[in-house]
mmCIF file of C-alpha atoms in Angstrom:
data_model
loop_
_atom_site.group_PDB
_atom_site.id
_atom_site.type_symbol
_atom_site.label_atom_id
_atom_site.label_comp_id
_atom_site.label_asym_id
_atom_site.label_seq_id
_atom_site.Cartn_x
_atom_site.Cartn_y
_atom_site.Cartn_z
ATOM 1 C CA UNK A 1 42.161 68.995 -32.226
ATOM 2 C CA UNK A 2 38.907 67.440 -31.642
ATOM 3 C CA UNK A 3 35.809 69.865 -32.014
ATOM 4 C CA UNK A 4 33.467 67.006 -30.718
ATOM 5 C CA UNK A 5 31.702 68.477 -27.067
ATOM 6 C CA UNK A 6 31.996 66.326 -23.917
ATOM 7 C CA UNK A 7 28.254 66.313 -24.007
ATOM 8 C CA UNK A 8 28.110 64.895 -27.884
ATOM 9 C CA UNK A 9 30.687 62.344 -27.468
ATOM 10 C CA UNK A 10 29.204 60.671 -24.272
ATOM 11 C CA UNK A 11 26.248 60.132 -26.782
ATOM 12 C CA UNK A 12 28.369 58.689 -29.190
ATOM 13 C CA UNK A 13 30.112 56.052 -26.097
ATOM 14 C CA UNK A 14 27.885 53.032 -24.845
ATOM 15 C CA UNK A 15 26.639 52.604 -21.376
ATOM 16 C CA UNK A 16 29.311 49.864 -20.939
ATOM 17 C CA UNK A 17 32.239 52.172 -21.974
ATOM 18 C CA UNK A 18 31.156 54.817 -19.540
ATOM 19 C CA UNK A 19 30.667 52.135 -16.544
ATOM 20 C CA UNK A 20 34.540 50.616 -17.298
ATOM 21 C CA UNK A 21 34.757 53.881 -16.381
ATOM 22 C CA UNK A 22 33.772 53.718 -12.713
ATOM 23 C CA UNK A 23 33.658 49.904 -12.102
ATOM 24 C CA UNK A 24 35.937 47.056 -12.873
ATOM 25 C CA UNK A 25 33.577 45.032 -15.428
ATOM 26 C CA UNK A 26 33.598 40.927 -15.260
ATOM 27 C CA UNK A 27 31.960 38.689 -17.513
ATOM 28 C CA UNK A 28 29.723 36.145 -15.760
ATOM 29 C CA UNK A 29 29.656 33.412 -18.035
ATOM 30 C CA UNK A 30 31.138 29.867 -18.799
ATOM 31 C CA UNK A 31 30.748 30.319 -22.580
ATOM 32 C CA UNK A 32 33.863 32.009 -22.742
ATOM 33 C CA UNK A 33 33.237 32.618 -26.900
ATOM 34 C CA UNK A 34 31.302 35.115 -25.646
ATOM 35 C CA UNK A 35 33.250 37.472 -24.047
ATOM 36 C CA UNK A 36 35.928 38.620 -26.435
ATOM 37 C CA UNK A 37 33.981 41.742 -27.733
ATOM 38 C CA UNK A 38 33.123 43.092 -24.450
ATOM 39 C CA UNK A 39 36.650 43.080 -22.647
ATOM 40 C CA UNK A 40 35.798 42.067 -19.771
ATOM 41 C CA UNK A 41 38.700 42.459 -16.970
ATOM 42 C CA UNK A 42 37.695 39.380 -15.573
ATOM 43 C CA UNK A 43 35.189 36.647 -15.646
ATOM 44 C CA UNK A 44 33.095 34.851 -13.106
ATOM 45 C CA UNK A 45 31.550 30.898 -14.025
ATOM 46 C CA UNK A 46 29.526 29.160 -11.468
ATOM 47 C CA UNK A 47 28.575 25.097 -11.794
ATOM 48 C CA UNK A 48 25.158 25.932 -13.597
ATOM 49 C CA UNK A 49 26.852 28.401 -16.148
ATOM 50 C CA UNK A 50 29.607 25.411 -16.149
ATOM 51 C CA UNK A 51 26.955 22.593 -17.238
ATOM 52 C CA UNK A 52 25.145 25.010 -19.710
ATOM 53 C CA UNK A 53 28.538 25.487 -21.423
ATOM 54 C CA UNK A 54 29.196 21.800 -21.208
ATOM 55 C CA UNK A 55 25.918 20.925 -23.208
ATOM 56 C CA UNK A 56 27.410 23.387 -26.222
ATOM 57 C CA UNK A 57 29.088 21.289 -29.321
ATOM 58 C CA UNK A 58 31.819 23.951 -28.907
ATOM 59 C CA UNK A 59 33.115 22.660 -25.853
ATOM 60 C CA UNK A 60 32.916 19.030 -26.317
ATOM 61 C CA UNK A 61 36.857 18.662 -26.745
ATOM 62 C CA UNK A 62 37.111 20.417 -23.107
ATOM 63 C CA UNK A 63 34.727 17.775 -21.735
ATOM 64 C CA UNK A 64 36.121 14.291 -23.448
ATOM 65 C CA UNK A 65 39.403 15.812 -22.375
ATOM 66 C CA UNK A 66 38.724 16.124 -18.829
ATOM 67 C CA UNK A 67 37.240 12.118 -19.235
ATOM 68 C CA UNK A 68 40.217 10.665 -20.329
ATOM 69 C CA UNK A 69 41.977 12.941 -17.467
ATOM 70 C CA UNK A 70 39.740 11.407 -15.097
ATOM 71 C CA UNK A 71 39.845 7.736 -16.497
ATOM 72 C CA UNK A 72 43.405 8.008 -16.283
ATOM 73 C CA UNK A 73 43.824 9.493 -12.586
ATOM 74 C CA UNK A 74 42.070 5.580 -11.815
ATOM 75 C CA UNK A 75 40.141 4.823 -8.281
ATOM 76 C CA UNK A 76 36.553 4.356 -8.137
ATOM 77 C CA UNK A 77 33.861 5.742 -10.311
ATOM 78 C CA UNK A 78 33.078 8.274 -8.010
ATOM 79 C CA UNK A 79 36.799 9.439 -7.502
ATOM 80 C CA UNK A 80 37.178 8.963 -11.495
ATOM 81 C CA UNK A 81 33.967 11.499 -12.089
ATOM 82 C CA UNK A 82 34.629 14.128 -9.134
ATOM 83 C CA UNK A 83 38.477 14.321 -10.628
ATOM 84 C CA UNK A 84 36.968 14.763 -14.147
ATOM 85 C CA UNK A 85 34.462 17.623 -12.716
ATOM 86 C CA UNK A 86 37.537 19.393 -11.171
ATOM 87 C CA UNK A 87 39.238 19.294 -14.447
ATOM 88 C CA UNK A 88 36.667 20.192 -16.516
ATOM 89 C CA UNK A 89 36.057 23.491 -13.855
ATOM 90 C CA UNK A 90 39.411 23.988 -14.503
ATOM 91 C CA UNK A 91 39.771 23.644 -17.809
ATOM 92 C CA UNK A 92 36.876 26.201 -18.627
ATOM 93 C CA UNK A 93 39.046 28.806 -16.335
ATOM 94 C CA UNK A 94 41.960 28.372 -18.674
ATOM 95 C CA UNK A 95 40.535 29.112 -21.520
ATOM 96 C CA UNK A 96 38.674 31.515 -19.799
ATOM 97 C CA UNK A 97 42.271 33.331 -18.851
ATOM 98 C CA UNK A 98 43.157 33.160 -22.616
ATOM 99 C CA UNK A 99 40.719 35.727 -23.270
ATOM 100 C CA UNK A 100 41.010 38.294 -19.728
ATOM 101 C CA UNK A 101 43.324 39.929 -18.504
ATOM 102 C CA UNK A 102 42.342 39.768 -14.951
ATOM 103 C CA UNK A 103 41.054 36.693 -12.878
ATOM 104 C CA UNK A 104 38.820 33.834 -13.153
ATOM 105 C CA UNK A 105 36.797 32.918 -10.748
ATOM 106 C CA UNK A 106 36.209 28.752 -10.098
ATOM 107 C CA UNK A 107 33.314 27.403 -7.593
ATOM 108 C CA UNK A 108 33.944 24.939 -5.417
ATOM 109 C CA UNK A 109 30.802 21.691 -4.986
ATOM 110 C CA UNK A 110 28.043 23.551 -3.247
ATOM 111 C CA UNK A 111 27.384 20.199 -1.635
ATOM 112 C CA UNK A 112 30.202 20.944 0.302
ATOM 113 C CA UNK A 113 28.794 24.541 1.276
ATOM 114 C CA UNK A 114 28.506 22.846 5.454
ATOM 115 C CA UNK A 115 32.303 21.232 5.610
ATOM 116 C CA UNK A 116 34.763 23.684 5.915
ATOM 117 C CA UNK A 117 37.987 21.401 5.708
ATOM 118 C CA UNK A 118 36.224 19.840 2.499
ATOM 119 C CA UNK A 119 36.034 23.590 1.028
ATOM 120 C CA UNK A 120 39.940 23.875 1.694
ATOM 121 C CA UNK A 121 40.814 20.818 0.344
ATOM 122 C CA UNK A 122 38.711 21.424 -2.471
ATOM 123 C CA UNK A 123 40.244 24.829 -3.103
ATOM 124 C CA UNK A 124 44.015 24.052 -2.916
ATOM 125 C CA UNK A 125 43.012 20.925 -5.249
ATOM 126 C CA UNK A 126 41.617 23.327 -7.666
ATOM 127 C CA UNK A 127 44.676 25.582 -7.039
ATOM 128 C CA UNK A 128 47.042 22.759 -7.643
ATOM 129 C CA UNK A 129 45.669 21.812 -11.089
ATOM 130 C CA UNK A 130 45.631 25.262 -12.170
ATOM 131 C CA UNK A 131 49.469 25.599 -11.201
ATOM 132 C CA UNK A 132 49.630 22.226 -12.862
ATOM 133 C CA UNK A 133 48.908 24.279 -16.221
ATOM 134 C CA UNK A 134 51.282 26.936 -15.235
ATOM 135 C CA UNK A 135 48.565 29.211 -13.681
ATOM 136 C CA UNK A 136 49.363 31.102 -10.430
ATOM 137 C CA UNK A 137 47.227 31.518 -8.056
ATOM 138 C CA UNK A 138 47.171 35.368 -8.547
ATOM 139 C CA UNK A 139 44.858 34.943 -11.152
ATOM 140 C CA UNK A 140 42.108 32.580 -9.645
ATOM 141 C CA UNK A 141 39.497 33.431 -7.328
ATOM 142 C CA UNK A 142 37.839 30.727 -5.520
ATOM 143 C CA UNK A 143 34.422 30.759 -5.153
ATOM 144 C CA UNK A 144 32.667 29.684 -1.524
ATOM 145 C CA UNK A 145 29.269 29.891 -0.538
ATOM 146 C CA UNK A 146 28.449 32.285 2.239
ATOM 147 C CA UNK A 147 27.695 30.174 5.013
ATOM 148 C CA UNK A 148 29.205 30.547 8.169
ATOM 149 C CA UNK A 149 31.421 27.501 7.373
ATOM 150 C CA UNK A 150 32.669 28.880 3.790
ATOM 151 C CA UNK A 151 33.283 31.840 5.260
ATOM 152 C CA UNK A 152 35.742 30.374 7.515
ATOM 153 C CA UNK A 153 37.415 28.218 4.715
ATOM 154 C CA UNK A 154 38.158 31.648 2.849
ATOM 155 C CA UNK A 155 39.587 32.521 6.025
ATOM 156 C CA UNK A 156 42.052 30.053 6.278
ATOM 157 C CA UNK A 157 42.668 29.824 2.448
ATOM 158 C CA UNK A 158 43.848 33.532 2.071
ATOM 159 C CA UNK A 159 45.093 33.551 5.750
ATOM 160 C CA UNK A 160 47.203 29.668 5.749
ATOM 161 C CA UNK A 161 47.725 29.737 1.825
ATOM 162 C CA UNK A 162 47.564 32.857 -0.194
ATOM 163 C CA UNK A 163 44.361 31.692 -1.945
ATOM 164 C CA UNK A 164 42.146 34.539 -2.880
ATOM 165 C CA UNK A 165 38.490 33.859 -2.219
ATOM 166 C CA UNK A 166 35.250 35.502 -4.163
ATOM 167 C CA UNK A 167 31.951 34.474 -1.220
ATOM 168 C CA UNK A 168 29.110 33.860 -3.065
ATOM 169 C CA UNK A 169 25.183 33.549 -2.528
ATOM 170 C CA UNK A 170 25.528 36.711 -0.681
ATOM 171 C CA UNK A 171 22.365 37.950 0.297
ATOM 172 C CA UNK A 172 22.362 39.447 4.443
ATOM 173 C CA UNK A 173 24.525 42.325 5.499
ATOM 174 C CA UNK A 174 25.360 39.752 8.759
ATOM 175 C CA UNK A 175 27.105 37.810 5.709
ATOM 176 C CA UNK A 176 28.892 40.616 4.330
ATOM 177 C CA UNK A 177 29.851 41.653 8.219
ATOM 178 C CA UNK A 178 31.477 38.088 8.419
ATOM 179 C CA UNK A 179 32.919 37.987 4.969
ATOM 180 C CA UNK A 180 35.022 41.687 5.807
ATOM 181 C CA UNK A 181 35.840 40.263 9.223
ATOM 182 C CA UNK A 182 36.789 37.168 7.903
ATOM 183 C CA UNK A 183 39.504 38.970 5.531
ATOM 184 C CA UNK A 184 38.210 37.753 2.425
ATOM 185 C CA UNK A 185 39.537 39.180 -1.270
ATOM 186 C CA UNK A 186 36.191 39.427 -2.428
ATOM 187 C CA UNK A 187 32.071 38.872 -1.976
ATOM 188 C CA UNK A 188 29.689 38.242 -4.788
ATOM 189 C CA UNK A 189 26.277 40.266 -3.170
ATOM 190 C CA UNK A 190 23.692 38.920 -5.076
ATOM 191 C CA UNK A 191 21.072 41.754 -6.864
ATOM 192 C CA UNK A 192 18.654 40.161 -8.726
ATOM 193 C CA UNK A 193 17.731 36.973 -6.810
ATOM 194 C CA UNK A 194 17.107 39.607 -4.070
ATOM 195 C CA UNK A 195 14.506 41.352 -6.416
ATOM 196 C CA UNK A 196 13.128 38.114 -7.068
ATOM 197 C CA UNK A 197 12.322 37.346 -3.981
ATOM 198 C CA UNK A 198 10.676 40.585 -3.524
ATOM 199 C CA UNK A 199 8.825 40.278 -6.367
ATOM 200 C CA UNK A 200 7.262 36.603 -5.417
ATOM 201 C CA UNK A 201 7.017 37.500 -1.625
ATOM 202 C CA UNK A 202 5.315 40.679 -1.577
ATOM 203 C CA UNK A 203 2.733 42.849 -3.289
ATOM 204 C CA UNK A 204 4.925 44.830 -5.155
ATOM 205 C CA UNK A 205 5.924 43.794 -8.558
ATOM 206 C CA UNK A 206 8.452 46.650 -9.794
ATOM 207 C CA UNK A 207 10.658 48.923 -8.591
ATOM 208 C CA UNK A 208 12.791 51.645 -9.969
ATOM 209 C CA UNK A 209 16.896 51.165 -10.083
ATOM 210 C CA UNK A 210 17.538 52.649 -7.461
ATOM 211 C CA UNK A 211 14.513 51.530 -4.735
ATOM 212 C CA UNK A 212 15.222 47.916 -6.078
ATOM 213 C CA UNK A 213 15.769 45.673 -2.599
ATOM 214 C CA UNK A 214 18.946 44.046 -4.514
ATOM 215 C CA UNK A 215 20.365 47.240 -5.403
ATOM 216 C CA UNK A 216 19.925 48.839 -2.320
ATOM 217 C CA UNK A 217 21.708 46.010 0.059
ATOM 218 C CA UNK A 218 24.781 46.259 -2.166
ATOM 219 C CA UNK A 219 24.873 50.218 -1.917
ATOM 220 C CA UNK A 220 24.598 49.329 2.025
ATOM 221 C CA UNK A 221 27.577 46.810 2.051
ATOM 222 C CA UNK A 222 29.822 49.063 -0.167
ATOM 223 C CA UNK A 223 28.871 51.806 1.889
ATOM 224 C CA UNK A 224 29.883 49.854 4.955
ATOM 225 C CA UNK A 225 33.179 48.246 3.617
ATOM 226 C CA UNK A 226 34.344 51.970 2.291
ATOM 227 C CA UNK A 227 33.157 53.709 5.866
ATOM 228 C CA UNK A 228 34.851 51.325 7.518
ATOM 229 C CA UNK A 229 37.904 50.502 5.384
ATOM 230 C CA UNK A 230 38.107 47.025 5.072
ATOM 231 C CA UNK A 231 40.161 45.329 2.667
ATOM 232 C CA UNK A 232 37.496 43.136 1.017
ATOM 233 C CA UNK A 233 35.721 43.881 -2.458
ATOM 234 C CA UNK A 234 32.389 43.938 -3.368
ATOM 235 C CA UNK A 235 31.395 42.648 -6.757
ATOM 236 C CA UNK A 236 27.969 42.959 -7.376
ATOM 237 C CA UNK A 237 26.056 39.911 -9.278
ATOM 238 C CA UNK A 238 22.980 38.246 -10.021
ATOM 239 C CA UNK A 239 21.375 41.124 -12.215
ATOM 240 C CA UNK A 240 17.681 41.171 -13.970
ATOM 241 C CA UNK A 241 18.192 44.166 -16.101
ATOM 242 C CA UNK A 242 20.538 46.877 -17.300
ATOM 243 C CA UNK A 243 18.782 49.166 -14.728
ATOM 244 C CA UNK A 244 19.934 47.343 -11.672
ATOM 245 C CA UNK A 245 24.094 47.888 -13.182
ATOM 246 C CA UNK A 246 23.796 51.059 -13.764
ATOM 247 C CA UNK A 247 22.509 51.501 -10.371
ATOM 248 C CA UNK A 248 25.842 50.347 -9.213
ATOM 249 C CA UNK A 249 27.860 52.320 -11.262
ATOM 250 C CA UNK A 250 31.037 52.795 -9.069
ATOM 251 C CA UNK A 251 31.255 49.610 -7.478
ATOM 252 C CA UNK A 252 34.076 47.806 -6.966
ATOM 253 C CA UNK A 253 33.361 45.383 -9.761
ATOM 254 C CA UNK A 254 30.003 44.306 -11.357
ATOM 255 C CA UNK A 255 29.392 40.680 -13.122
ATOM 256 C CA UNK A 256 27.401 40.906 -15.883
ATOM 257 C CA UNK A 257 26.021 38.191 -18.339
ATOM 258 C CA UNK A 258 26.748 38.364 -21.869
ATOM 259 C CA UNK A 259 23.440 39.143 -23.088
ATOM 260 C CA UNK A 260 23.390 42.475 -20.756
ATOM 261 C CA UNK A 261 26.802 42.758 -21.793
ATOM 262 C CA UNK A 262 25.377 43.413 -25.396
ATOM 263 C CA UNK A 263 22.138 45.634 -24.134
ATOM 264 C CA UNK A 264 25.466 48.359 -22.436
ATOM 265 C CA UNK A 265 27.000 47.554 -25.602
ATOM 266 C CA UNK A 266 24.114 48.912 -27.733
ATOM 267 C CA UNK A 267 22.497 51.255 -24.950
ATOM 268 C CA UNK A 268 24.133 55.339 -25.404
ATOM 269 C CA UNK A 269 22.590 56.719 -22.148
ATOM 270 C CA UNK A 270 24.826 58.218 -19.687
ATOM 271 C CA UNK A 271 26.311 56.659 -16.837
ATOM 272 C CA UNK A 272 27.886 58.244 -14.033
ATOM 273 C CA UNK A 273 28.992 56.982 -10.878
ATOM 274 C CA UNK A 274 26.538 56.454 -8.001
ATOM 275 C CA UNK A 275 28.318 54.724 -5.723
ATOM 276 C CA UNK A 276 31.933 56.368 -3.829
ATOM 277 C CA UNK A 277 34.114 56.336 -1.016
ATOM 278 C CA UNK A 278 33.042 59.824 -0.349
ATOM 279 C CA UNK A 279 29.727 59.140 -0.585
ATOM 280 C CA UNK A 280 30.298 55.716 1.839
ATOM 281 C CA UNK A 281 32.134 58.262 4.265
ATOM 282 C CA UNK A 282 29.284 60.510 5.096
ATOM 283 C CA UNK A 283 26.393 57.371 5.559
ATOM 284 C CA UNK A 284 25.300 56.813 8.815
ATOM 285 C CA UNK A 285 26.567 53.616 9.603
ATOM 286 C CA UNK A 286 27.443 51.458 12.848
ATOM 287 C CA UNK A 287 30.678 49.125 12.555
ATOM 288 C CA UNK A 288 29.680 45.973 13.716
ATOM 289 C CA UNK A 289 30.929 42.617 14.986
ATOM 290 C CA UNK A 290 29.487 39.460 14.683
ATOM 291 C CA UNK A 291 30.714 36.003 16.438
ATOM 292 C CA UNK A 292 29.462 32.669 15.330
ATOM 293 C CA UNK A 293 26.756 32.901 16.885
ATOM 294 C CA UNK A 294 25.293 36.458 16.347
ATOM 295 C CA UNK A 295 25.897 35.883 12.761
ATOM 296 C CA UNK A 296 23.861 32.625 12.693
ATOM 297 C CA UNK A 297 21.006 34.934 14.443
ATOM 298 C CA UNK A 298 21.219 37.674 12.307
ATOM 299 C CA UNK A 299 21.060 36.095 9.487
ATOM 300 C CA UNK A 300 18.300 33.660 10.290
ATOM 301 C CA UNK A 301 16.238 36.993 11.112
ATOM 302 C CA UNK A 302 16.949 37.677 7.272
ATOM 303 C CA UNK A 303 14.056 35.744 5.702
ATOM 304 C CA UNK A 304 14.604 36.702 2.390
ATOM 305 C CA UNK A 305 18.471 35.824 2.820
ATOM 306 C CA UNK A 306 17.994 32.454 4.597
ATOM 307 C CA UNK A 307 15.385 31.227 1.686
ATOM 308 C CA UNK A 308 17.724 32.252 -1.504
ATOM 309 C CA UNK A 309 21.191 31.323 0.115
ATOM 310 C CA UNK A 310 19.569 27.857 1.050
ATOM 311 C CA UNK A 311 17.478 27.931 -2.384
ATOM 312 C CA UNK A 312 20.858 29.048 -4.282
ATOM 313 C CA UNK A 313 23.212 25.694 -2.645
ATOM 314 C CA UNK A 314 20.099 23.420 -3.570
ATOM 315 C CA UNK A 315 20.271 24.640 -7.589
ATOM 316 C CA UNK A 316 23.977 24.706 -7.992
ATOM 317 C CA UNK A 317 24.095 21.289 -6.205
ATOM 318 C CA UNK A 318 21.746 20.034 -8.314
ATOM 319 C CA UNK A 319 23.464 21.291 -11.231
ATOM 320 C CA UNK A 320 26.817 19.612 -10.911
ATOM 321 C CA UNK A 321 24.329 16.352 -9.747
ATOM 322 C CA UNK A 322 23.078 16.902 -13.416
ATOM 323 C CA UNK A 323 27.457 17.608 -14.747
ATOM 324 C CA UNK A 324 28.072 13.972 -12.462
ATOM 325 C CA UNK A 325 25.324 12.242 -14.905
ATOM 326 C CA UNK A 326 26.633 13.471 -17.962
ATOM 327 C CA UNK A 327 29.974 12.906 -17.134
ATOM 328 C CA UNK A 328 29.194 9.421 -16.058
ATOM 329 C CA UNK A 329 27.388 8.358 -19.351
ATOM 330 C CA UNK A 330 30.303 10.203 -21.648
ATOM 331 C CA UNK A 331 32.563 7.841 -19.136
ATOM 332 C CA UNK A 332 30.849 4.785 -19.525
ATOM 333 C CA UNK A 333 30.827 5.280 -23.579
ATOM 334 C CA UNK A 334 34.429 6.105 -23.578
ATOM 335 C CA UNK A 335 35.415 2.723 -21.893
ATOM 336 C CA UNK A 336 33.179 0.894 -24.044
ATOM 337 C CA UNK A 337 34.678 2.191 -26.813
ATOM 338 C CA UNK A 338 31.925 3.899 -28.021
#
């Protein structure tokens, strides 16, 4: 029989113990080396965590792979490149599943954030090679950005064909409104871009966890999805400091980087849950519904939101712009038989 107290042996367990506790914990990373000793359930990559990962010697066999994938599917450059970008997304997200249990979850081109046939498409393509590899589709979220138009592609990809969606660059409650309407699996509300923007847009220059703007719209959202009991998940990203996750202890699920990973890791504090569905219950909160249009107005009323959702599409385009080029020159060596 154990004579260690309660009391003693939360001292002994780290922060990140005690929140697996209260929140399913995902790894937000494309360097997927780096997850093992955390256990994450899941894990999250986006196109900039993508081309970061692609720059590491590691992972050079996953990218000259994807070439000759891509040399061999034929067409045009272009069609030769954006089938060797898919692959190489893909191929991150299976190793990725080698080392969680859970999901990954796979972005599609924030260029195509305004098209919302070219999302679909997109998604089942990314789908299809991932069944290629003998992946279901159970264990794959697809990543959209939260404009009005990805919203409706993750509509009509979990509605038409099964295909779970994560909404990303989630920063209004009008796109979390939309998002549970819309039936989603999951959103991705953004925490510390929010703060951020706070931070370069006003006078004040810190905030405790729990006053932080970031923190405080995803309490709001979970608080609304519980009250309210929609189906969708919120997954709280995008986060500054340890501060800001512990904050959301009792989410749904958090995404965390690696290197905060390892601060919970090493950090013995306590952590108890701060968010709950009783606690989401008793908030004073109006159901709402929002149309195309009242969306598009309520959001645009969102300063803050407006500036990092468009700010957020322009730096993951021009990340996978930056993948294209170094795809292209690895191309152009490989048929030169460099």
């Amino acid at each position: 029989m154990s004579t260690v107290s309660p009391d003693k042996r939360r001292k002994m367990e780290s922060a990140l113990n005690q929140l697996k506790k209260h929140t399913v914990v995902v790894a937000d990373t494309g360097d997927f080396n780096a997850i093992d000793e955390y256990k994450p359930q899941d894990a999250t990559t986006n196109p900039s965590l993508i081309l970061a990962a692609a720059k590491m010697p590691a992972y050079q066999h996953l990218v000259d792979q994807a070439i000759k994938y891509g040399i061999a599917k034929g067409g045009t450059e272009d069609e030769q490149v954006a089938n060797t970008m898919d692959k190489l997304f893909v191929s991150f997200g299976l190793e990725i599943l080698k080392k969680v249990p859970g999901r990954v979850s796979t972005e599609v081109d924030a260029r195509l954030s305004f098209d919302k046939d070219e999302m679909v498409a997109k998604a089942l393509k990314l789908i299809g090679l991932y069944g290629e590899a003998g992946i279901g589709k159970e264990r794959v979220l697809i990543k959209l950005s939260s404009t009005w138009e990805g919203i409706q592609a993750g509509k009509e990809l979990e509605e038409k064909h099964g295909v779970h969606c994560n909404m990303t660059l989630l920063f209004s409650f009008a796109q979390a409104v939309a998002c549970a309407e819309a039936k989603v699996t999951l959103i991705s509300p953004f925490v510390g871009r929010i703060l951020d923007w706070y931070k370069e847009n006003t006078d004040r220059k810190s905030y405790e966890p729990h006053e932080d703007p970031g923190v405080v719209s995803v309490t709001k959202i979970f608080n609304y999805y519980k009250k309210f009991g929609y189906g969708t998940v919120v997954m709280g990203a995008s986060f500054r400091n340890t501060g800001e996750v512990k904050a959301l202890a009792g989410c749904d699920l958090l995404t965390i980087s690696p290197g905060l990973l390892a601060e919970l890791s090493e950090d013995h504090s306590a952590v108890a849950a701060v968010l709950s569905v009783d606690k989401a219950m008793a908030c004073d909160l109006q159901k709402v519904h929002l149309d195309e249009k009242d969306f598009r107005w309520q959001h645009n009323e969102d300063r803050m939101a407006v500036e990092k959702l468009s700010d957020g599409i322009r730096k993951f385009a021009a990340d996978a712009v930056k993948l294209e080029t170094m795809i292209r020159e690895k191309m152009l060596n490989v048929k030169n038989g460099q």
